[in-house]
Amino acid sequence: MKPKNSLNPALVVERALAIVDTEGLDGLTVRKVADAFGVTPMALYWHFANKEALLAAVGDAVVSSLRIPDEDLPLEDYLREAMTSLVDVMRAHPSASPLVAQQIMQAEVGRDLTERFLDKLSLAGFDVERSAAVAHYTLQIAMTLVSREPGAELAFKPELRQEELDRKRAMLESLPEDRYPRLRAAADAMIECANTDEYYADGIAIFVAGVMADAKTLAEA
Amino acid sequence: MKPKNSLNPALVVERALAIVDTEGLDGLTVRKVADAFGVTPMALYWHFANKEALLAAVGDAVVSSLRIPDEDLPLEDYLREAMTSLVDVMRAHPSASPLVAQQIMQAEVGRDLTERFLDKLSLAGFDVERSAAVAHYTLQIAMTLVSREPGAELAFKPELRQEELDRKRAMLESLPEDRYPRLRAAADAMIECANTDEYYADGIAIFVAGVMADAKTLAEA
DNA sequence: ACCTGAACACCGTTCAAGT
DNA sequence: ACCTGAACACCGTTCAAGT
């Protein structure tokens, strides 16, 4: 006798997110979620229209922990804090970061953050198209930093991980030293992040500096 | 009577790339490629170890048309040209851009480009870790600009495309005007690129400016 | 209202067999 | 050397039926 009402959207999303965390986005299947509840795959279709809706709900759940920077901050600080906030939220569930990017506008917090960002961009001289583009870059680059962090592609095959890293290193070390000295010297740094926090801080700093350089150009024109 | 030797890796890759172009990366299946040749799915396994190897070969094929910037260019111009070259190659086959990012180091042209880029970064004061990180950002951001170009996610459902765009616009236009004036004004710009070339030029310019700002900081230190 | 069971149209891939 | 055929363990999802 199965307990009825053992399923509800919030519980399902929680389980689904756990699977995404441990097995990656491609590792999430309707059947695995059902098994985790000891239930038939079709049971989930009472609570979600389809897998796409379940994934969207997972994205919404992660987005909800986003925090909005102080609205009084000037553009540069607002951008840096917004991007840092996005990156932090995504790093908590790296495999779900594409879902965060996809669902951010469905959440009030995402809309509020974007609205204020667009406002600050506008005041800094960015026209509507450029503002929209910069907001888009910000979100997508945050996602990319997290989901393509060096070594992240091997996160779900722990037994193959070391082997794959060695294979990549061997490939770089097999290159002729006279022709590829920089690649060989950078081999370790290219296959895995030595300092993850620095990787994110630098990536964010570069993008923020780039946007501010653009703002300066616009201010001078 | 099937003609034998109708299959070879180059032909298979060509067909697979065509499918990726018209149906997206997820639309590529071993069975579809086989059907396109009027052959059994298993026929492909004579030429490729598995689907992963086929995808890698598709990536290699696209990477091969990459061009290397003039090696005498200073860092800023070299970076801008390298990134533009990457973006151009990827825009020719947007759905394959993740494969390009994945396979770039397997191609001589990719290794040469990266080697010279790392060298210029080093001369500009970037240490090994930062150089590797910047090379990584460059490649991944180029990929992201292309594969997440606004509207790109709807490219393979032409019949649903207009409907989806309308749905997104309706969502933004349903927001209260007094609270979300910028979002409403930017609605059109956020769901679709009005000027695609500008989208790419701006994205590249921002990243290049960001890297150069970093270089300036390093030079002063 | 909430879930089961059987079935369908797909996947990638193994393995033995054909020519 | 190159390809077929049958089979296996997976997918998401429909549809009718149970309680």
Short mmCIF file of C-alpha atoms (C1' of nucleotides) in Angstrom, two decimals:
data_model
loop_
_atom_site.label_atom_id
_atom_site.label_comp_id
_atom_site.label_asym_id
_atom_site.label_seq_id
_atom_site.Cartn_x
_atom_site.Cartn_y
_atom_site.Cartn_z
CA MET A 1 0.00 0.00 0.00
CA LYS A 2 1.65 3.16 -1.23
CA PRO A 3 1.02 6.25 0.87
CA LYS A 4 -0.98 8.67 -1.21
CA ASN A 5 -0.06 12.32 -1.43
CA SER A 6 3.54 11.35 -0.85
CA LEU A 7 4.31 13.56 -3.82
CA ASN A 8 4.08 17.30 -4.14
CA PRO A 9 5.83 19.74 -6.45
CA ALA A 10 8.19 21.11 -3.82
CA LEU A 11 9.37 17.65 -2.76
CA VAL A 12 9.79 16.55 -6.36
CA VAL A 13 11.84 19.63 -7.20
CA GLU A 14 14.04 19.03 -4.16
CA ARG A 15 14.72 15.47 -5.26
CA ALA A 16 15.26 16.47 -8.87
CA LEU A 17 17.77 19.12 -7.83
CA ALA A 18 19.63 16.55 -5.74
CA ILE A 19 19.90 14.30 -8.77
CA VAL A 20 21.08 17.20 -10.94
CA ASP A 21 23.74 17.96 -8.33
CA THR A 22 25.04 14.42 -8.16
CA GLU A 23 24.57 13.25 -11.74
CA GLY A 24 24.41 16.39 -13.83
CA LEU A 25 21.63 17.86 -15.92
CA ASP A 26 21.70 14.99 -18.40
CA GLY A 27 21.59 12.56 -15.51
CA LEU A 28 18.17 13.78 -14.49
CA THR A 29 15.44 11.52 -15.84
CA VAL A 30 11.79 11.32 -14.98
CA ARG A 31 12.25 7.67 -14.12
CA LYS A 32 15.07 8.36 -11.64
CA VAL A 33 12.99 10.94 -9.80
CA ALA A 34 10.09 8.49 -9.68
CA ASP A 35 12.33 5.73 -8.36
CA ALA A 36 13.57 8.03 -5.61
CA PHE A 37 9.98 8.28 -4.40
CA GLY A 38 9.20 4.61 -4.98
CA VAL A 39 6.56 5.65 -7.46
CA THR A 40 5.69 5.11 -11.11
CA PRO A 41 7.23 7.56 -13.62
CA MET A 42 3.76 8.63 -14.65
CA ALA A 43 2.97 9.76 -11.11
CA LEU A 44 5.11 12.83 -11.76
CA TYR A 45 2.91 13.85 -14.66
CA TRP A 46 0.12 14.63 -12.27
CA HIS A 47 2.28 17.37 -10.72
CA PHE A 48 4.16 18.57 -13.79
CA ALA A 49 2.95 18.86 -17.36
CA ASN A 50 6.19 17.35 -18.67
CA LYS A 51 9.92 17.14 -18.02
CA GLU A 52 10.44 20.67 -19.33
CA ALA A 53 8.09 22.01 -16.65
CA LEU A 54 9.97 20.07 -13.99
CA LEU A 55 13.28 21.51 -15.16
CA ALA A 56 11.80 25.01 -15.12
CA ALA A 57 10.64 24.47 -11.55
CA VAL A 58 14.13 23.35 -10.57
CA GLY A 59 15.49 26.54 -12.12
CA ASP A 60 12.94 28.63 -10.22
CA ALA A 61 13.92 26.98 -6.97
CA VAL A 62 17.59 27.84 -7.40
CA VAL A 63 16.87 31.36 -8.60
CA SER A 64 14.85 32.05 -5.46
CA SER A 65 17.99 32.29 -3.34
CA LEU A 66 19.34 35.16 -5.44
CA ARG A 67 19.94 38.39 -3.56
CA ILE A 68 19.62 41.87 -5.04
CA PRO A 69 22.46 44.36 -4.56
CA ASP A 70 21.81 47.62 -2.77
CA GLU A 71 19.96 49.76 -5.29
CA ASP A 72 21.91 52.88 -4.35
CA LEU A 73 25.16 51.43 -5.63
CA PRO A 74 26.74 53.06 -8.68
CA LEU A 75 26.76 51.03 -11.92
CA GLU A 76 30.20 49.48 -11.47
CA ASP A 77 29.55 48.19 -7.96
CA TYR A 78 26.01 47.16 -8.77
CA LEU A 79 27.20 45.13 -11.75
CA ARG A 80 29.99 43.48 -9.78
CA GLU A 81 27.68 42.57 -6.92
CA ALA A 82 24.91 41.37 -9.19
CA MET A 83 27.28 39.14 -11.13
CA THR A 84 28.89 37.87 -7.95
CA SER A 85 25.46 37.08 -6.56
CA LEU A 86 24.53 35.21 -9.73
CA VAL A 87 27.78 33.27 -9.69
CA ASP A 88 27.35 32.37 -6.03
CA VAL A 89 23.83 31.09 -6.58
CA MET A 90 24.96 29.04 -9.55
CA ARG A 91 28.02 27.65 -7.80
CA ALA A 92 25.73 26.14 -5.20
CA HIS A 93 24.26 24.00 -8.00
CA PRO A 94 26.64 24.23 -10.97
CA SER A 95 24.79 21.74 -13.15
CA ALA A 96 21.58 23.69 -12.72
CA SER A 97 23.13 26.99 -13.82
CA PRO A 98 21.66 26.80 -17.34
CA LEU A 99 18.25 26.46 -15.71
CA VAL A 100 18.93 29.53 -13.61
CA ALA A 101 19.78 31.54 -16.71
CA GLN A 102 16.65 30.27 -18.39
CA GLN A 103 14.27 31.01 -15.53
CA ILE A 104 15.65 34.20 -14.05
CA MET A 105 12.98 36.42 -15.57
CA GLN A 106 10.23 34.23 -14.16
CA ALA A 107 11.26 35.21 -10.64
CA GLU A 108 10.47 38.56 -9.07
CA VAL A 109 13.99 38.83 -7.70
CA GLY A 110 15.40 38.33 -11.20
CA ARG A 111 13.11 40.93 -12.70
CA ASP A 112 13.87 43.46 -9.97
CA LEU A 113 17.60 42.95 -10.32
CA THR A 114 17.42 43.32 -14.10
CA GLU A 115 15.14 46.36 -13.95
CA ARG A 116 17.58 48.23 -11.73
CA PHE A 117 20.54 47.14 -13.77
CA LEU A 118 18.90 48.38 -16.98
CA ASP A 119 18.12 51.66 -15.23
CA LYS A 120 21.72 52.20 -14.18
CA LEU A 121 22.96 51.30 -17.64
CA SER A 122 20.55 53.78 -19.17
CA LEU A 123 21.70 56.54 -16.83
CA ALA A 124 25.28 55.73 -17.82
CA GLY A 125 24.45 56.42 -21.45
CA PHE A 126 23.67 52.95 -22.80
CA ASP A 127 20.76 52.96 -25.20
CA VAL A 128 18.00 50.37 -24.99
CA GLU A 129 19.64 47.84 -27.30
CA ARG A 130 23.04 48.08 -25.65
CA SER A 131 21.51 47.89 -22.17
CA ALA A 132 19.62 44.76 -23.09
CA ALA A 133 22.74 43.25 -24.64
CA VAL A 134 24.86 44.00 -21.55
CA ALA A 135 22.22 42.47 -19.27
CA HIS A 136 22.23 39.41 -21.50
CA TYR A 137 26.03 39.13 -21.51
CA THR A 138 26.10 39.40 -17.74
CA LEU A 139 23.71 36.55 -17.16
CA GLN A 140 25.15 34.26 -19.82
CA ILE A 141 28.76 34.87 -18.85
CA ALA A 142 27.98 34.18 -15.20
CA MET A 143 26.44 30.89 -16.29
CA THR A 144 29.38 30.03 -18.51
CA LEU A 145 31.96 30.79 -15.84
CA VAL A 146 30.23 28.31 -13.55
CA SER A 147 29.12 25.58 -15.89
CA ARG A 148 32.39 25.52 -17.85
CA GLU A 149 34.77 25.92 -14.92
CA PRO A 150 37.90 23.97 -15.92
CA GLY A 151 37.48 20.37 -14.87
CA ALA A 152 33.72 20.69 -14.39
CA GLU A 153 33.00 18.44 -17.38
CA LEU A 154 34.46 15.52 -15.44
CA ALA A 155 32.54 16.12 -12.24
CA PHE A 156 30.20 13.15 -12.63
CA LYS A 157 32.64 10.45 -13.53
CA PRO A 158 34.80 10.45 -10.41
CA GLU A 159 36.38 7.15 -11.37
CA LEU A 160 37.37 8.49 -14.80
CA ARG A 161 38.29 11.92 -13.52
CA GLN A 162 41.96 11.44 -12.69
CA GLU A 163 42.42 9.33 -15.79
CA GLU A 164 40.96 12.04 -18.02
CA LEU A 165 43.02 14.78 -16.38
CA ASP A 166 46.15 12.69 -16.93
CA ARG A 167 45.18 12.15 -20.55
CA LYS A 168 44.80 15.89 -21.14
CA ARG A 169 48.05 16.65 -19.40
CA ALA A 170 49.82 13.97 -21.41
CA MET A 171 48.49 15.50 -24.62
CA LEU A 172 49.89 18.91 -23.72
CA GLU A 173 53.17 17.48 -22.51
CA SER A 174 53.61 15.56 -25.74
CA LEU A 175 53.79 18.84 -27.66
CA PRO A 176 57.25 19.93 -28.82
CA GLU A 177 58.81 22.16 -26.18
CA ASP A 178 60.40 24.51 -28.70
CA ARG A 179 57.14 25.24 -30.49
CA TYR A 180 54.66 25.23 -27.60
CA PRO A 181 56.54 26.43 -24.52
CA ARG A 182 53.64 28.49 -23.17
CA LEU A 183 51.08 25.73 -23.63
CA ARG A 184 53.33 23.27 -21.85
CA ALA A 185 54.00 25.67 -19.01
CA ALA A 186 50.28 26.38 -18.67
CA ALA A 187 49.22 22.72 -18.87
CA ASP A 188 48.32 22.35 -15.22
CA ALA A 189 46.51 25.68 -15.13
CA MET A 190 44.47 24.86 -18.23
CA ILE A 191 43.06 21.52 -17.16
CA GLU A 192 42.11 22.39 -13.63
CA CYS A 193 41.61 25.52 -11.55
CA ALA A 194 44.37 25.94 -8.99
CA ASN A 195 42.45 28.71 -7.26
CA THR A 196 38.74 28.61 -7.96
CA ASP A 197 37.82 31.82 -6.17
CA GLU A 198 40.45 33.67 -8.16
CA TYR A 199 39.08 32.19 -11.38
CA TYR A 200 35.67 33.68 -10.63
CA ALA A 201 36.94 36.98 -9.25
CA ASP A 202 39.12 37.55 -12.31
CA GLY A 203 36.39 36.61 -14.74
CA ILE A 204 33.96 39.00 -13.08
CA ALA A 205 36.56 41.77 -12.80
CA ILE A 206 37.38 41.54 -16.50
CA PHE A 207 33.76 41.76 -17.56
CA VAL A 208 32.99 44.64 -15.18
CA ALA A 209 36.05 46.55 -16.39
CA GLY A 210 34.96 45.97 -19.97
CA VAL A 211 31.49 47.34 -19.37
CA MET A 212 32.90 50.35 -17.55
CA ALA A 213 35.27 51.04 -20.44
CA ASP A 214 32.22 51.05 -22.70
CA ALA A 215 30.43 53.42 -20.32
CA LYS A 216 33.40 55.77 -20.39
CA THR A 217 33.38 55.83 -24.18
CA LEU A 218 29.67 56.63 -24.18
CA ALA A 219 30.13 59.39 -21.61
CA GLU A 220 32.79 61.04 -23.75
CA ALA A 221 30.66 60.92 -26.88
CA MET B 1 22.11 -4.57 -52.97
CA LYS B 2 23.64 -1.78 -50.91
CA PRO B 3 26.77 -0.24 -52.39
CA LYS B 4 29.65 -1.05 -50.08
CA ASN B 5 32.12 1.58 -48.99
CA SER B 6 29.39 4.17 -49.36
CA LEU B 7 30.46 5.33 -45.90
CA ASN B 8 33.63 7.05 -44.81
CA PRO B 9 34.39 9.28 -41.84
CA ALA B 10 34.51 12.52 -43.84
CA LEU B 11 31.14 11.88 -45.47
CA VAL B 12 29.58 10.88 -42.17
CA VAL B 13 30.89 14.01 -40.47
CA GLU B 14 29.53 16.16 -43.28
CA ARG B 15 26.09 14.62 -42.91
CA ALA B 16 26.18 14.81 -39.13
CA LEU B 17 27.09 18.50 -39.28
CA ALA B 18 24.19 19.13 -41.64
CA ILE B 19 21.84 17.51 -39.15
CA VAL B 20 23.31 19.54 -36.29
CA ASP B 21 22.78 22.69 -38.35
CA THR B 22 19.15 21.94 -39.14
CA GLU B 23 18.02 20.17 -35.96
CA GLY B 24 20.45 21.25 -33.27
CA LEU B 25 22.97 19.28 -31.25
CA ASP B 26 20.28 17.30 -29.45
CA GLY B 27 18.67 16.55 -32.80
CA LEU B 28 21.71 14.59 -33.91
CA THR B 29 21.21 10.87 -33.39
CA VAL B 30 23.17 7.94 -34.70
CA ARG B 31 20.01 6.60 -36.26
CA LYS B 32 19.30 9.80 -38.20
CA VAL B 33 22.79 9.84 -39.66
CA ALA B 34 22.40 6.20 -40.63
CA ASP B 35 19.04 6.86 -42.26
CA ALA B 36 20.55 9.69 -44.29
CA PHE B 37 22.89 7.11 -45.82
CA GLY B 38 20.23 4.42 -46.13
CA VAL B 39 22.27 2.28 -43.81
CA THR B 40 21.89 0.48 -40.48
CA PRO B 41 22.76 2.50 -37.34
CA MET B 42 25.45 -0.02 -36.52
CA ALA B 43 27.23 0.67 -39.81
CA LEU B 44 28.49 3.91 -38.27
CA TYR B 45 30.21 2.02 -35.48
CA TRP B 46 32.69 0.67 -37.95
CA HIS B 47 33.92 4.19 -38.62
CA PHE B 48 33.50 5.73 -35.17
CA ALA B 49 34.00 4.12 -31.78
CA ASN B 50 30.81 5.72 -30.47
CA LYS B 51 28.65 8.81 -30.70
CA GLU B 52 31.11 10.81 -28.63
CA ALA B 53 33.83 10.17 -31.21
CA LEU B 54 31.50 11.26 -34.00
CA LEU B 55 30.71 14.49 -32.17
CA ALA B 56 34.41 15.11 -31.62
CA ALA B 57 35.03 14.64 -35.34
CA VAL B 58 32.28 17.13 -36.14
CA GLY B 59 33.98 19.60 -33.80
CA ASP B 60 37.33 19.00 -35.48
CA ALA B 61 35.80 19.63 -38.89
CA VAL B 62 34.41 23.01 -37.84
CA VAL B 63 37.59 24.02 -36.02
CA SER B 64 39.63 23.40 -39.15
CA SER B 65 38.32 26.56 -40.78
CA LEU B 66 39.69 28.74 -37.98
CA ARG B 67 42.22 31.34 -39.06
CA ILE B 68 45.09 32.59 -36.92
CA PRO B 69 45.62 36.34 -36.51
CA ASP B 70 48.86 37.91 -37.63
CA GLU B 71 51.37 36.98 -34.96
CA ASP B 72 52.95 40.43 -34.96
CA LEU B 73 49.81 42.07 -33.65
CA PRO B 74 49.92 43.56 -30.17
CA LEU B 75 47.87 41.82 -27.46
CA GLU B 76 44.74 43.92 -27.82
CA ASP B 77 44.44 43.46 -31.57
CA TYR B 78 45.47 39.84 -31.41
CA LEU B 79 42.80 39.11 -28.82
CA ARG B 80 40.11 40.96 -30.76
CA GLU B 81 40.98 39.19 -34.00
CA ALA B 82 41.27 35.79 -32.38
CA MET B 83 37.91 36.16 -30.69
CA THR B 84 36.31 37.48 -33.87
CA SER B 85 37.73 34.55 -35.77
CA LEU B 86 36.35 32.12 -33.20
CA VAL B 87 32.95 33.78 -33.28
CA ASP B 88 32.87 33.73 -37.07
CA VAL B 89 33.72 30.05 -37.23
CA MET B 90 31.07 29.27 -34.65
CA ARG B 91 28.40 31.42 -36.29
CA ALA B 92 28.74 29.30 -39.40
CA HIS B 93 27.49 26.37 -37.31
CA PRO B 94 26.00 27.80 -34.12
CA SER B 95 24.73 24.51 -32.73
CA ALA B 96 28.17 22.99 -33.11
CA SER B 97 29.90 25.76 -31.16
CA PRO B 98 30.17 23.70 -27.95
CA LEU B 99 31.97 21.06 -30.00
CA VAL B 100 34.36 23.69 -31.30
CA ALA B 101 35.17 24.78 -27.76
CA GLN B 102 35.68 21.17 -26.77
CA GLN B 103 37.94 20.22 -29.68
CA ILE B 104 39.98 23.36 -30.27
CA MET B 105 43.11 21.99 -28.62
CA GLN B 106 42.99 18.88 -30.78
CA ALA B 107 43.64 21.01 -33.85
CA GLU B 108 47.02 22.46 -34.76
CA VAL B 109 45.44 25.78 -35.63
CA GLY B 110 43.85 25.94 -32.19
CA ARG B 111 47.09 25.10 -30.43
CA ASP B 112 49.05 27.65 -32.44
CA LEU B 113 46.51 30.37 -31.78
CA THR B 114 46.49 29.61 -28.06
CA GLU B 115 50.27 29.37 -27.81
CA ARG B 116 50.71 32.82 -29.28
CA PHE B 117 47.93 34.25 -27.20
CA LEU B 118 49.49 32.87 -24.02
CA ASP B 119 52.82 34.33 -25.09
CA LYS B 120 51.39 37.81 -25.59
CA LEU B 121 49.55 37.61 -22.28
CA SER B 122 52.76 36.61 -20.55
CA LEU B 123 54.66 39.51 -22.09
CA ALA B 124 51.89 41.83 -20.90
CA GLY B 125 52.50 40.72 -17.33
CA PHE B 126 49.93 37.97 -16.85
CA ASP B 127 51.28 35.07 -14.84
CA VAL B 128 50.71 31.48 -15.92
CA GLU B 129 47.45 31.00 -14.03
CA ARG B 130 45.94 34.28 -15.19
CA SER B 131 47.04 33.66 -18.77
CA ALA B 132 45.41 30.25 -18.76
CA ALA B 133 42.26 31.70 -17.24
CA VAL B 134 42.04 34.49 -19.82
CA ALA B 135 42.51 32.00 -22.67
CA HIS B 136 39.75 29.92 -21.15
CA TYR B 137 37.38 32.89 -20.76
CA THR B 138 38.01 33.90 -24.35
CA LEU B 139 37.06 30.56 -25.80
CA GLN B 140 34.07 29.98 -23.55
CA ILE B 141 32.68 33.48 -23.94
CA ALA B 142 32.96 33.24 -27.72
CA MET B 143 31.00 30.02 -27.55
CA THR B 144 28.39 31.51 -25.23
CA LEU B 145 27.88 34.60 -27.35
CA VAL B 146 27.07 32.36 -30.31
CA SER B 147 25.16 29.51 -28.75
CA ARG B 148 23.08 31.75 -26.49
CA GLU B 149 22.42 34.53 -28.96
CA PRO B 150 18.96 35.89 -28.04
CA GLY B 151 16.34 33.86 -29.89
CA ALA B 152 18.75 31.05 -30.72
CA GLU B 153 16.97 28.64 -28.39
CA LEU B 154 13.97 28.69 -30.72
CA ALA B 155 15.90 28.13 -33.93
CA PHE B 156 14.72 24.56 -34.46
CA LYS B 157 11.03 24.95 -33.89
CA PRO B 158 10.19 27.39 -36.67
CA GLU B 159 6.48 26.74 -36.26
CA LEU B 160 6.63 27.53 -32.52
CA ARG B 161 9.09 30.37 -32.91
CA GLN B 162 6.74 33.32 -33.41
CA GLU B 163 4.39 31.92 -30.81
CA GLU B 164 7.19 31.68 -28.22
CA LEU B 165 8.47 35.16 -28.99
CA ASP B 166 4.96 36.52 -28.54
CA ARG B 167 4.64 34.66 -25.27
CA LYS B 168 7.85 36.19 -23.93
CA ARG B 169 6.88 39.63 -25.08
CA ALA B 170 3.46 39.25 -23.50
CA MET B 171 5.08 38.26 -20.22
CA LEU B 172 7.23 41.41 -20.19
CA GLU B 173 4.35 43.61 -21.30
CA SER B 174 2.17 42.27 -18.53
CA LEU B 175 4.54 43.75 -15.95
CA PRO B 176 3.36 46.92 -14.19
CA GLU B 177 4.64 49.93 -16.09
CA ASP B 178 5.40 51.95 -12.98
CA ARG B 179 7.61 49.27 -11.46
CA TYR B 180 9.32 47.84 -14.54
CA PRO B 181 9.60 50.68 -17.05
CA ARG B 182 13.07 49.66 -18.27
CA LEU B 183 12.18 46.00 -18.71
CA ARG B 184 9.11 46.94 -20.70
CA ALA B 185 11.04 49.37 -22.86
CA ALA B 186 13.72 46.74 -23.45
CA ALA B 187 11.29 43.89 -24.15
CA ASP B 188 11.91 43.74 -27.89
CA ALA B 189 15.66 44.01 -27.47
CA MET B 190 15.76 41.25 -24.87
CA ILE B 191 13.92 38.57 -26.77
CA GLU B 192 15.57 39.00 -30.14
CA CYS B 193 18.66 40.67 -31.54
CA ALA B 194 17.77 43.72 -33.61
CA ASN B 195 21.33 43.97 -34.92
CA THR B 196 23.22 40.71 -34.68
CA ASP B 197 26.57 42.05 -35.85
CA GLU B 198 26.40 44.75 -33.22
CA TYR B 199 25.60 42.15 -30.56
CA TYR B 200 28.79 40.29 -31.36
CA ALA B 201 30.96 43.37 -31.87
CA ASP B 202 29.85 44.81 -28.52
CA GLY B 203 30.34 41.54 -26.67
CA ILE B 204 33.84 41.15 -28.05
CA ALA B 205 34.70 44.82 -27.44
CA ILE B 206 33.63 44.58 -23.80
CA PHE B 207 35.70 41.49 -23.15
CA VAL B 208 38.77 42.87 -24.92
CA ALA B 209 38.51 46.14 -22.99
CA GLY B 210 38.22 44.18 -19.77
CA VAL B 211 41.36 42.17 -20.46
CA MET B 212 43.26 45.31 -21.41
CA ALA B 213 42.16 47.01 -18.20
CA ASP B 214 43.62 44.02 -16.36
CA ALA B 215 46.83 44.30 -18.36
CA LYS B 216 47.09 47.96 -17.45
CA THR B 217 46.73 47.17 -13.76
CA LEU B 218 49.44 44.54 -14.04
CA ALA B 219 51.76 46.92 -15.88
CA GLU B 220 51.38 49.52 -13.14
CA ALA B 221 52.10 47.03 -10.37
"C1'" DA C 1 -7.51 13.84 -6.63
"C1'" DC C 2 -3.76 11.04 -7.23
"C1'" DC C 3 -1.46 7.14 -8.96
"C1'" DT C 4 -0.74 2.50 -11.68
"C1'" DG C 5 0.09 -0.47 -15.90
"C1'" DA C 6 0.63 -1.30 -20.37
"C1'" DA C 7 2.11 0.41 -24.47
"C1'" DC C 8 4.53 3.42 -28.05
"C1'" DA C 9 8.13 5.64 -30.39
"C1'" DC C 10 12.29 6.72 -29.60
"C1'" DC C 11 17.59 6.44 -27.78
"C1'" DG C 12 22.95 4.35 -27.76
"C1'" DT C 13 25.15 0.21 -27.93
"C1'" DT C 14 26.62 -5.15 -27.70
"C1'" DC C 15 27.29 -9.12 -30.00
"C1'" DA C 16 27.05 -12.55 -33.45
"C1'" DA C 17 26.50 -13.17 -38.08
"C1'" DG C 18 26.71 -12.28 -42.98
"C1'" DT C 19 29.44 -11.07 -47.47
"C1'" DA D 1 36.91 -4.88 -44.42
"C1'" DC D 2 32.45 -3.39 -44.04
"C1'" DC D 3 27.78 -3.91 -42.94
"C1'" DT D 4 23.23 -6.34 -41.22
"C1'" DG D 5 19.84 -8.10 -37.67
"C1'" DA D 6 18.33 -9.04 -33.44
"C1'" DA D 7 18.46 -7.80 -28.93
"C1'" DC D 8 19.17 -4.98 -24.52
"C1'" DA D 9 18.71 -1.36 -21.37
"C1'" DC D 10 17.41 2.82 -21.44
"C1'" DC D 11 14.43 7.41 -22.65
"C1'" DG D 12 9.76 10.75 -22.49
"C1'" DT D 13 5.09 10.34 -22.96
"C1'" DT D 14 -0.10 8.81 -24.14
"C1'" DC D 15 -4.00 6.78 -22.69
"C1'" DA D 16 -7.10 4.04 -20.08
"C1'" DA D 17 -7.83 2.28 -15.78
"C1'" DG D 18 -7.77 1.87 -10.83
"C1'" DT D 19 -8.81 3.78 -5.90
#
